């Protein structure tokens, strides 16, 4: 069947390109270990779980709120 998306957490990532740091795509995973494996495979670094980050500058990170 379909995976139960309610069990997935959102992890934010970053990456370095040309000496500058950029926000990477969000990774949806069940835990930090899974997120880090996915991130590593794509050359990204996990910054943390979205719910943990309260001091993010949301103006610099466009996000669609549903």
mmCIF file of C-alpha atoms in Angstrom:
data_model
loop_
_atom_site.group_PDB
_atom_site.id
_atom_site.type_symbol
_atom_site.label_atom_id
_atom_site.label_comp_id
_atom_site.label_asym_id
_atom_site.label_seq_id
_atom_site.Cartn_x
_atom_site.Cartn_y
_atom_site.Cartn_z
ATOM 1 C CA UNK A 1 0.000 0.000 0.000
ATOM 2 C CA UNK A 2 0.880 3.650 0.087
ATOM 3 C CA UNK A 3 3.389 4.771 2.726
ATOM 4 C CA UNK A 4 1.826 6.511 5.704
ATOM 5 C CA UNK A 5 3.039 10.082 5.258
ATOM 6 C CA UNK A 6 1.993 10.937 8.803
ATOM 7 C CA UNK A 7 5.041 9.037 10.032
ATOM 8 C CA UNK A 8 7.435 11.098 7.948
ATOM 9 C CA UNK A 9 9.271 14.071 9.359
ATOM 10 C CA UNK A 10 10.654 16.960 7.346
ATOM 11 C CA UNK A 11 14.392 17.654 7.451
ATOM 12 C CA UNK A 12 15.941 20.773 5.968
ATOM 13 C CA UNK A 13 19.232 20.535 4.123
ATOM 14 C CA UNK A 14 21.962 22.788 2.836
ATOM 15 C CA UNK A 15 24.717 22.483 0.287
ATOM 16 C CA UNK A 16 27.821 24.391 -0.721
ATOM 17 C CA UNK A 17 28.160 25.511 -4.315
ATOM 18 C CA UNK A 18 30.961 27.711 -5.588
ATOM 19 C CA UNK A 19 31.942 28.560 -2.008
ATOM 20 C CA UNK A 20 28.450 29.734 -1.033
ATOM 21 C CA UNK A 21 25.930 28.013 1.212
ATOM 22 C CA UNK A 22 22.444 27.396 -0.125
ATOM 23 C CA UNK A 23 19.243 25.898 1.270
ATOM 24 C CA UNK A 24 18.779 22.451 -0.194
ATOM 25 C CA UNK A 25 15.535 20.577 -0.743
ATOM 26 C CA UNK A 26 13.539 19.319 2.205
ATOM 27 C CA UNK A 27 13.891 15.602 2.830
ATOM 28 C CA UNK A 28 10.903 13.620 4.040
ATOM 29 C CA UNK A 29 12.095 10.685 6.127
ATOM 30 C CA UNK A 30 11.108 8.693 9.189
ATOM 31 C CA UNK A 31 14.183 9.615 11.204
ATOM 32 C CA UNK A 32 17.411 11.610 11.156
ATOM 33 C CA UNK A 33 19.475 8.556 10.181
ATOM 34 C CA UNK A 34 17.364 7.991 7.064
ATOM 35 C CA UNK A 35 17.461 11.687 6.209
ATOM 36 C CA UNK A 36 21.244 11.783 6.499
ATOM 37 C CA UNK A 37 21.612 8.744 4.219
ATOM 38 C CA UNK A 38 19.387 10.375 1.612
ATOM 39 C CA UNK A 39 21.170 13.709 1.967
ATOM 40 C CA UNK A 40 24.609 12.129 1.658
ATOM 41 C CA UNK A 41 23.570 10.369 -1.554
ATOM 42 C CA UNK A 42 22.668 13.755 -3.037
ATOM 43 C CA UNK A 43 25.633 15.728 -1.741
ATOM 44 C CA UNK A 44 23.555 17.540 0.878
ATOM 45 C CA UNK A 45 23.977 18.158 4.590
ATOM 46 C CA UNK A 46 21.053 17.803 6.991
ATOM 47 C CA UNK A 47 20.612 20.930 9.139
ATOM 48 C CA UNK A 48 17.880 19.553 11.347
ATOM 49 C CA UNK A 49 14.241 18.644 11.627
ATOM 50 C CA UNK A 50 11.924 21.405 10.473
ATOM 51 C CA UNK A 51 9.975 21.457 13.742
ATOM 52 C CA UNK A 52 13.232 22.057 15.629
ATOM 53 C CA UNK A 53 14.182 25.161 13.689
ATOM 54 C CA UNK A 54 12.433 28.226 15.050
ATOM 55 C CA UNK A 55 14.957 30.932 14.155
ATOM 56 C CA UNK A 56 15.002 30.343 10.398
ATOM 57 C CA UNK A 57 14.758 33.489 8.307
ATOM 58 C CA UNK A 58 11.605 32.575 6.414
ATOM 59 C CA UNK A 59 11.966 35.518 4.059
ATOM 60 C CA UNK A 60 15.057 33.926 2.575
ATOM 61 C CA UNK A 61 13.441 30.500 2.309
ATOM 62 C CA UNK A 62 10.326 30.551 0.147
ATOM 63 C CA UNK A 63 7.867 27.999 1.438
ATOM 64 C CA UNK A 64 4.319 27.139 0.456
ATOM 65 C CA UNK A 65 2.077 26.773 3.496
ATOM 66 C CA UNK A 66 -0.876 24.430 3.080
#
